Short mmCIF file of C-alpha atoms in Angstrom, two decimals:
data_model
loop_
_atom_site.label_atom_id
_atom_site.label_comp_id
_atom_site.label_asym_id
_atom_site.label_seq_id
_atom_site.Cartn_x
_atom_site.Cartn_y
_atom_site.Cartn_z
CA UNK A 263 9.71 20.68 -13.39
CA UNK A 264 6.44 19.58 -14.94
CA UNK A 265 5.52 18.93 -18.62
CA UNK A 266 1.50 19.99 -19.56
CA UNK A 267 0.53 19.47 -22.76
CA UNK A 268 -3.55 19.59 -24.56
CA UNK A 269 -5.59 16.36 -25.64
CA UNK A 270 -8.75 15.64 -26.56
CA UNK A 271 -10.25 12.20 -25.29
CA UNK A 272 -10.21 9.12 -27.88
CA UNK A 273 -11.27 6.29 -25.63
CA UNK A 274 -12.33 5.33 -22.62
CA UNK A 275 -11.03 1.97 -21.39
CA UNK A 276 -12.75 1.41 -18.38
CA UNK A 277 -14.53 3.01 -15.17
CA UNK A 278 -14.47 2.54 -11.37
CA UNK A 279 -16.73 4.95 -9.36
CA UNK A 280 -13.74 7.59 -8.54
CA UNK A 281 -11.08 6.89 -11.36
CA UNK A 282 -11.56 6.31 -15.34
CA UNK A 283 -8.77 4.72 -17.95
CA UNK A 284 -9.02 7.02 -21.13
CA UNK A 285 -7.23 7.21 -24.52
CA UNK A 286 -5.98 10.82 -25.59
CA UNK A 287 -4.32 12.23 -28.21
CA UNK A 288 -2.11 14.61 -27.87
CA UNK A 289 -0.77 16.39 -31.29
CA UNK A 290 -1.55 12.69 -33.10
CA UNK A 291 -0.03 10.40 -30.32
CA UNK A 292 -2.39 8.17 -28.54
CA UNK A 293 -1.24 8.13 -24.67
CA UNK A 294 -2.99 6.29 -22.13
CA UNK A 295 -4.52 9.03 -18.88
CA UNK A 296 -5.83 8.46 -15.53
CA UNK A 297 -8.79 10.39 -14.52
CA UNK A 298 -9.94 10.96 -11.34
CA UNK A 299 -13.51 12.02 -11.61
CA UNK A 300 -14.41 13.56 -8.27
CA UNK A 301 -11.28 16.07 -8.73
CA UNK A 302 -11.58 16.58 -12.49
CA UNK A 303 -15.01 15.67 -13.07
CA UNK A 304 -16.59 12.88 -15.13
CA UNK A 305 -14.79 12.47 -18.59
CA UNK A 306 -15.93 11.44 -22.01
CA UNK A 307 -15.03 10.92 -25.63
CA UNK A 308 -14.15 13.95 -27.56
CA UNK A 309 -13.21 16.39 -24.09
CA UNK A 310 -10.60 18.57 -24.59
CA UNK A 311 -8.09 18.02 -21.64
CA UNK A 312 -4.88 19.37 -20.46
CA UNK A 313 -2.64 16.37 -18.81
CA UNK A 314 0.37 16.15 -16.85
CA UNK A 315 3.14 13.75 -18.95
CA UNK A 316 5.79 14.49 -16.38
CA UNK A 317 6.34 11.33 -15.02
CA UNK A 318 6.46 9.81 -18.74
CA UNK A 319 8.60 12.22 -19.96
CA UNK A 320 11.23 11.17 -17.21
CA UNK A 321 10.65 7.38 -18.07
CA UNK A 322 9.28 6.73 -14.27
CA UNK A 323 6.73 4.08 -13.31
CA UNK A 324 3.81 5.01 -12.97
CA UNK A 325 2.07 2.46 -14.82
CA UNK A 326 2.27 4.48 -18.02
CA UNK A 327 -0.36 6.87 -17.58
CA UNK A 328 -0.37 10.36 -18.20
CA UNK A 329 -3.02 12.73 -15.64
CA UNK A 330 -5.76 14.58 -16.46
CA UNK A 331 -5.65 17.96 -14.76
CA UNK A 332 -8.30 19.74 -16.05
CA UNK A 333 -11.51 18.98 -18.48
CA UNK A 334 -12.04 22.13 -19.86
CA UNK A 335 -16.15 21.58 -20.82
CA UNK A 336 -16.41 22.79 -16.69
CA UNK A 337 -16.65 25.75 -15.62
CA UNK A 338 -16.90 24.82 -12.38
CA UNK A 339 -16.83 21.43 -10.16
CA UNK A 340 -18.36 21.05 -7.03
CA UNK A 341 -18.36 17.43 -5.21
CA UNK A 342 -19.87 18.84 -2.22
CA UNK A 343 -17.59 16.30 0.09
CA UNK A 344 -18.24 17.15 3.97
CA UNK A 345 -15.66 17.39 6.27
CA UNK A 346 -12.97 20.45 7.19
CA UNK A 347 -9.41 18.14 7.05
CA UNK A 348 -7.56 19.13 3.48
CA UNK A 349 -5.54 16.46 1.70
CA UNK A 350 -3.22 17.49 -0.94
CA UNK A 351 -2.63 20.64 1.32
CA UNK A 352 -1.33 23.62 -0.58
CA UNK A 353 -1.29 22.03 -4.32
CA UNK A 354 -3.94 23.10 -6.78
CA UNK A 355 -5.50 20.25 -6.39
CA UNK A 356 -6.09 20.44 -2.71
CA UNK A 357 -9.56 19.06 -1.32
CA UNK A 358 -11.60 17.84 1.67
CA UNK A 359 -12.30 15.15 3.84
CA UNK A 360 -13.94 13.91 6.84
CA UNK A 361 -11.16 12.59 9.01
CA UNK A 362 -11.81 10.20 11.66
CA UNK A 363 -10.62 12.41 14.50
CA UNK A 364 -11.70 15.62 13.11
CA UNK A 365 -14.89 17.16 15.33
CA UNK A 366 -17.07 16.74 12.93
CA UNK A 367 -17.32 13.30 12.83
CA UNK A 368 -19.23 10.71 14.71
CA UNK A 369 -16.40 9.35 15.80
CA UNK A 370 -14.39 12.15 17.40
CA UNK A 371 -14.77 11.28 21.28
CA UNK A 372 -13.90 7.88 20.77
CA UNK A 373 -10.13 9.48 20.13
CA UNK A 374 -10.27 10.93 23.41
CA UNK A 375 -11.25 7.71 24.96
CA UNK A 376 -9.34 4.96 23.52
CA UNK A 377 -7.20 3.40 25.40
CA UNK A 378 -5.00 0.80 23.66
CA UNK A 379 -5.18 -1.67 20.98
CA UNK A 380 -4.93 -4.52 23.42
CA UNK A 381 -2.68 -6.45 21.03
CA UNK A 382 -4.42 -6.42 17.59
CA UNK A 383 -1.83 -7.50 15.15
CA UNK A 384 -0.75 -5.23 12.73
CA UNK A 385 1.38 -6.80 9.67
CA UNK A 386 3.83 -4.09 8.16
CA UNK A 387 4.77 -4.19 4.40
CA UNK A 388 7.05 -2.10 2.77
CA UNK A 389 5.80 -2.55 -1.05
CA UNK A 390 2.43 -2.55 -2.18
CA UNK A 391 2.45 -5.75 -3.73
CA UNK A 392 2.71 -7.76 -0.75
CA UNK A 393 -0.52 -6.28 0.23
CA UNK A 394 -3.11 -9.18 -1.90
CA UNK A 395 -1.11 -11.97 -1.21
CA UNK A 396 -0.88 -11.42 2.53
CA UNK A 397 -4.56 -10.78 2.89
CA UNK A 398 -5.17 -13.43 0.71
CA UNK A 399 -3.68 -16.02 2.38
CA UNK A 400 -4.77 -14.71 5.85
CA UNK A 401 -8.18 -14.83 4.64
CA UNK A 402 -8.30 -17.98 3.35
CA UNK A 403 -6.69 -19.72 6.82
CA UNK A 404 -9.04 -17.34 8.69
CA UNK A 405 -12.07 -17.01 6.85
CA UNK A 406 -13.86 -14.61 9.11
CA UNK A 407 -11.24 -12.65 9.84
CA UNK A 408 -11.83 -8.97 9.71
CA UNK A 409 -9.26 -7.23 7.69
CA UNK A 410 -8.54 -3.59 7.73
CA UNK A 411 -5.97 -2.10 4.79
CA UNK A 412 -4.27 1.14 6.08
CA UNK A 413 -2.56 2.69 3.05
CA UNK A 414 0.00 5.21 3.90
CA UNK A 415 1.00 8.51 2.21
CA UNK A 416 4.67 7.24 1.30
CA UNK A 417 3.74 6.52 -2.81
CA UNK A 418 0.59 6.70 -4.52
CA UNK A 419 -1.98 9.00 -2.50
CA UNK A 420 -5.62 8.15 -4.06
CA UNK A 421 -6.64 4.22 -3.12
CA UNK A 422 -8.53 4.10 -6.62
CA UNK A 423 -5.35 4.23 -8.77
CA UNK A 424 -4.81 0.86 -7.19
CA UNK A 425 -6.45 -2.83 -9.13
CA UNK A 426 -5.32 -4.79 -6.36
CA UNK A 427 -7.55 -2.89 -3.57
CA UNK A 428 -10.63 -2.83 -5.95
CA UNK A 429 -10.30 -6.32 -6.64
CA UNK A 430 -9.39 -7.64 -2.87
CA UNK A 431 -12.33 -5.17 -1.31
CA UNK A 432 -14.94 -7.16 -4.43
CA UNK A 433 -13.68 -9.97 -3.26
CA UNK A 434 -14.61 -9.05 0.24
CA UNK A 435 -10.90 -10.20 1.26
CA UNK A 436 -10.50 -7.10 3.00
CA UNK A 437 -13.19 -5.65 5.04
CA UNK A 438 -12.01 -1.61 4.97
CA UNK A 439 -9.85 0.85 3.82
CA UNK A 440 -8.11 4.02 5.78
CA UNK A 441 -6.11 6.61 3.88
CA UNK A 442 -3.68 8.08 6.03
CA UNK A 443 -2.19 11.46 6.43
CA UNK A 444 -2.17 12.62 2.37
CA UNK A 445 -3.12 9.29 0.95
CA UNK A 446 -7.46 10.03 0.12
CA UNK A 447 -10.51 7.46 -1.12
CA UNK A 448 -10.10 4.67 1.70
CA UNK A 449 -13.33 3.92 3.31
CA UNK A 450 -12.16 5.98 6.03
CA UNK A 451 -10.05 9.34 6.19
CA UNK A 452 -7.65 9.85 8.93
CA UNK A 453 -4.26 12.13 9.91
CA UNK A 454 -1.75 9.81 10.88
CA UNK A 455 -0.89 6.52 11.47
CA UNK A 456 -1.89 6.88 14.84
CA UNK A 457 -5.81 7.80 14.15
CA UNK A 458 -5.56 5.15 11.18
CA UNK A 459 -4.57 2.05 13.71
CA UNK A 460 -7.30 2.98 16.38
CA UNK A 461 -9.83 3.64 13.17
CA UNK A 462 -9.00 -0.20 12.50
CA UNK A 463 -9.44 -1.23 16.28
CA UNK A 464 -12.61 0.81 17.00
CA UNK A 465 -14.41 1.54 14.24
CA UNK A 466 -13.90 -0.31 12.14
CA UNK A 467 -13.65 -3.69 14.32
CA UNK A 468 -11.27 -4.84 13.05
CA UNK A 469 -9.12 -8.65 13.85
CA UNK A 470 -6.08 -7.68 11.93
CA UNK A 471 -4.86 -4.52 10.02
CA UNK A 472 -2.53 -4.79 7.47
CA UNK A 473 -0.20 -1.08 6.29
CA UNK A 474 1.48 -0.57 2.79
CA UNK A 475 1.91 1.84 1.20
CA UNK A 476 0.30 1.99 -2.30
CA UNK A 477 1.45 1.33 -5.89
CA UNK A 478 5.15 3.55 -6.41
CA UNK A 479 7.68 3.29 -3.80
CA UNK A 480 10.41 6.26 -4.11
CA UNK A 481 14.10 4.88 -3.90
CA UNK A 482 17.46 6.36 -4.73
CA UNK A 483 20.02 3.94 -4.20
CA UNK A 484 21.02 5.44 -0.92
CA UNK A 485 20.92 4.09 2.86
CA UNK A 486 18.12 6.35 3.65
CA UNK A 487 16.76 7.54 0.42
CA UNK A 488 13.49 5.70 0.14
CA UNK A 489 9.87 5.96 0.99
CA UNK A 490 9.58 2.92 2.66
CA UNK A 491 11.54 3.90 5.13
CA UNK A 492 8.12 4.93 7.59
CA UNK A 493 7.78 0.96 8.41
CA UNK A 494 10.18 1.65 11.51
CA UNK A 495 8.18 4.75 12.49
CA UNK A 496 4.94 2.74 11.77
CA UNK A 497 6.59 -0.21 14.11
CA UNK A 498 7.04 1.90 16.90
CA UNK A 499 3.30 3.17 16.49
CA UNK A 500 2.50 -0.11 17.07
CA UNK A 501 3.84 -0.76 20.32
CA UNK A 502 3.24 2.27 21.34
CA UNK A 503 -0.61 1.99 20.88
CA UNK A 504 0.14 -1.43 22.41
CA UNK A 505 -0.21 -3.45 19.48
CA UNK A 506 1.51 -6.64 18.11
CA UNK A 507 3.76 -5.77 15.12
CA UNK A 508 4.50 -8.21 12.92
CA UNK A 509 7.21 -7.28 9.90
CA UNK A 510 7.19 -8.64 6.47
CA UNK A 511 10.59 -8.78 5.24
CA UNK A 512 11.72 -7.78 1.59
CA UNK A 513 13.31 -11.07 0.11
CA UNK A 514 14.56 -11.58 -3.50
CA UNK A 515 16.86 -13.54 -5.46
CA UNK A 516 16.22 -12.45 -8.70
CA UNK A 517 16.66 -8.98 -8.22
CA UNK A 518 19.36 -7.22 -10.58
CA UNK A 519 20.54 -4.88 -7.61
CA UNK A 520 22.93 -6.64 -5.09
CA UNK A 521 21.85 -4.73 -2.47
CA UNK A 522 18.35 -6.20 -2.77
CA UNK A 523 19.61 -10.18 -2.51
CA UNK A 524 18.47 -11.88 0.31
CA UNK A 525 16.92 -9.46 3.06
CA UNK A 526 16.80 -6.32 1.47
CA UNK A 527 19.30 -3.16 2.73
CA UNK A 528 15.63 -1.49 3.09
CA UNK A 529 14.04 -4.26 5.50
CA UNK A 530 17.89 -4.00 7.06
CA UNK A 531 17.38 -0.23 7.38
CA UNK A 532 14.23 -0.02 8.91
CA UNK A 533 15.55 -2.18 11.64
CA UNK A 534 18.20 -0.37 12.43
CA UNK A 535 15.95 2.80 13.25
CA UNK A 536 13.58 1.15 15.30
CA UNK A 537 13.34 2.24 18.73
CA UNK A 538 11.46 -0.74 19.69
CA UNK A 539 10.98 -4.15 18.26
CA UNK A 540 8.66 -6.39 16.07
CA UNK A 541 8.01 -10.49 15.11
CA UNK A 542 9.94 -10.44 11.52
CA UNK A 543 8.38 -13.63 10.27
CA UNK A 544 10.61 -15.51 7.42
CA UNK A 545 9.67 -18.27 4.96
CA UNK A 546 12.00 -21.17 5.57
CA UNK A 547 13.61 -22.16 2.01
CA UNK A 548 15.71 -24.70 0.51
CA UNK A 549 19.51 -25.34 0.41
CA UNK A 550 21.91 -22.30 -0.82
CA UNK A 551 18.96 -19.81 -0.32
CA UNK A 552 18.66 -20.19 3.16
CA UNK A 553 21.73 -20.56 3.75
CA UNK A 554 22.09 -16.82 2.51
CA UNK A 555 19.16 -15.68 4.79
CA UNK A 556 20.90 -17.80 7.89
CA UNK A 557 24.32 -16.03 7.26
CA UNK A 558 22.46 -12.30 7.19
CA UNK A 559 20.67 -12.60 10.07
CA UNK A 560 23.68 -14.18 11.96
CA UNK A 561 25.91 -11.48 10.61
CA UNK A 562 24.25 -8.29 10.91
CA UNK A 563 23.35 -7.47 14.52
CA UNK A 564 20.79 -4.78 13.21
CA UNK A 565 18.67 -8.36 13.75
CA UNK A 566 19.25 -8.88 17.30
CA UNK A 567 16.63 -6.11 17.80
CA UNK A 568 13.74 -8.14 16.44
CA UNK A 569 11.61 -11.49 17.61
CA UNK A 570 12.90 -13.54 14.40
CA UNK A 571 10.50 -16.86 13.33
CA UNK A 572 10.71 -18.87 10.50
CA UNK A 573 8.00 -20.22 8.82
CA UNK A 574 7.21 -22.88 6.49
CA UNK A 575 5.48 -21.16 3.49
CA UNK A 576 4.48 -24.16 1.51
CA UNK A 577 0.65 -24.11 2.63
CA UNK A 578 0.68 -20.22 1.22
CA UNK A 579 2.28 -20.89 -1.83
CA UNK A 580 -0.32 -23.23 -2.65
CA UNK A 581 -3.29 -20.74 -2.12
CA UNK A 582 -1.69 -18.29 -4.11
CA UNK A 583 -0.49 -20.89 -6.79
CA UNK A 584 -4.48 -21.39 -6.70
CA UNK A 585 -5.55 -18.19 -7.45
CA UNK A 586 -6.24 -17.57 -11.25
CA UNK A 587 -7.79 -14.32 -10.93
CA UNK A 588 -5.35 -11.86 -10.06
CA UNK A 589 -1.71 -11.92 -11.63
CA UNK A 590 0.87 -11.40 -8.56
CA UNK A 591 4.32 -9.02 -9.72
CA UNK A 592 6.43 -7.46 -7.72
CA UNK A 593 8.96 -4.86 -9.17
CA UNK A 594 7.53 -6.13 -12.81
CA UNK A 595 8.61 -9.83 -12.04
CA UNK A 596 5.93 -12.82 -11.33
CA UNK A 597 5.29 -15.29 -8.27
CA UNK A 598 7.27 -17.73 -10.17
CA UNK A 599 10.00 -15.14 -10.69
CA UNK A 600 10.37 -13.67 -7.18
CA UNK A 601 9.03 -16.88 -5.26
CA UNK A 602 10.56 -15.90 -2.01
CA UNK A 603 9.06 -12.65 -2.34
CA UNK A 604 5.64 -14.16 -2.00
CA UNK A 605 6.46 -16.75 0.36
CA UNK A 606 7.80 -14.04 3.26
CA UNK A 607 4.24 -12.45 2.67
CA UNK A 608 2.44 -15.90 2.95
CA UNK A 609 4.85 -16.72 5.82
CA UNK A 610 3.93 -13.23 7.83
CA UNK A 611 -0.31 -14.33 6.88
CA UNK A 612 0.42 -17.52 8.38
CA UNK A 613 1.81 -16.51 11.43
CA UNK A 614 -0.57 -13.86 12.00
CA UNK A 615 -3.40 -16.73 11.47
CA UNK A 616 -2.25 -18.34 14.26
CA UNK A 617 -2.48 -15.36 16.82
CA UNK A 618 -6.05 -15.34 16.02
CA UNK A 619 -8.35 -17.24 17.85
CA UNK A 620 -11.34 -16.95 15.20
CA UNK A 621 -12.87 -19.80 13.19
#
């Protein structure tokens, strides 16, 4: 199913090199488009477009934008990218990169080479909002800490659609990007998960990596039905490579969905298909809610698998509590909404801080 329909460009809101915020209308209603302008070229005021409304037609999230998917002033785009490794593989809107790995690139024989990754950590996120206030906090306690962002292929696939990367990379927060195997735009291009954690030991340098997915996670309501669902595949990457895993668990109380109270089914989930183990770091709380997180972990022997620590988050909270920049939401709810949310990624930055022996 997909729903197409013919605009012509009212507005545009704002511009980032690869991705522009427009205003169409479409048969006299104004709807709000993404453009991505090395795919469908640069767009202006008065361009007749074609747009996929799909996702708003089926009331999804996708930050209410429609998709330009074709500017009809070109006859022709060329972006002249190098590199032979296609993204988007088999759609019409299928184009190149230069991998990492791929022979082309400077890099290739370092892939044949590497050895391990000698114990880097490597903090695992299921949602894309844990992603700023994690490296926040880890770059604030560790200043010079190198920070690499691997965005996997599990939600949104082009880094640009994402605020919170452009405004943490500005920042200089975090120090690279890698788009993994579909995901495209990072600083650096790579297959798997595999290339994309020795990109972020050896090319990139990196002290600490940090994988999420980006901005739209895919759920269903089911045991197994969501996208998140690679952190225990990503987990076992990590040792494998010889890495130090460290897991971020999904914590809410304000969440409508039962299953989602305390440790999340999902965080439970991934657990249970690891076939190794990790550090799950948790924020110690107060009174009835720990009590909660206590009883889970005591309960379900999924847990026994994993190094469990707990963590006083109060010295996070406070950094993010100090940032007035950048608005923190998670699943459309703020820091002062989902609190524990944000303290289990401050928790997991502290932790990590601690491993490093920079600064």
């Amino acid at each position: 199913m997909i729903f197409i329909n013919k605009g012509i460009v009212k507005n545009i809101i704002s511009r980032r090199d690869d991705i522009s915020f427009v205003e169409i209308d479409v048969d006299g209603v104004t709807t709000k488009a993404i453009n991505y302008n090395e795919i469908t070229g640069e767009i202006n005021v008065d361009d007749v477009v074609y747009i996929n409304q799909t996702a708003r037609n089926l009331n999804l999230g996708t930050g209410g934008y429609d998709f330009v998917i074709l500017n009809t002033k070109y006859d022709n785009i060329n972006s002249q990218k190098i590199g032979h490794i296609m993204k988007l593989r088999y759609t019409p809107m299928q184009i190149n990169v230069l991998s990492v790995e791929e022979q082309d690139s400077p890099y290739h024989d370092m892939f044949n080479n590497f050895k391990d990754l000698d114990g880097m950590p490597v903090i695992v996120g299921e949602l894309h909002s844990m992603l700023a206030p994690t490296a926040i906090v880890l770059k604030k306690l560790k200043p010079s800490a190198k920070i690499a962002y691997i965005m996997s292929d599990s939600a949104c696939l082009p880094i640009s659609f994402s605020n919170t990367v452009s405004y943490l990379k500005e920042k200089n927060i975090i120090d690279s990007t890698i788009t993994m195997g579909h995901a495209f735009g990072g600083d650096f291009e790579s297959v798997n998960i595999y290339s994309s954690l020795i990109c972020a030991k050896e090319i990139v340098k990196s002290d600490v990596a940090i994988v999420a997915m980006g901005p739209g996670i895919v759920g269903t309501g089911t045991k197994y039905g969501f996208s998140g669902i690679d952190q225990a595949s990503i987990i076992d990457a990590i040792n494998k490579l010889k890495g130090n895993p460290i897991l971020i668990p999904r914590i809410s109380f304000n969440d409508k969905r039962k299953r989602h109270i305390g440790i999340s089914h999902h965080t439970v989930t991934v657990i249970e298909l690891l076939n190794s183990s990790c550090n799950m770091i948790i924020p110690t709380l107060k009174n009835e809610k720990q009590l909660i997180l206590e009883k889970q972990l005591k309960e379900n022997h999924a847990f026994d698998k994993v190094n469990k620590y707990f963590i006083d988050p109060k010295i996070a909270s406070d950094i993010l509590l100090g940032v007035k920049d950048l608005k923190f939401t998670t699943m459309g709810r703020t820091i002062n909404e989902e609190k524990e949310f944000f303290d289990a990624c401050g928790a997991a930055a502290i932790y990590c801080s601690k491993l490093l022996g920079i600064d």
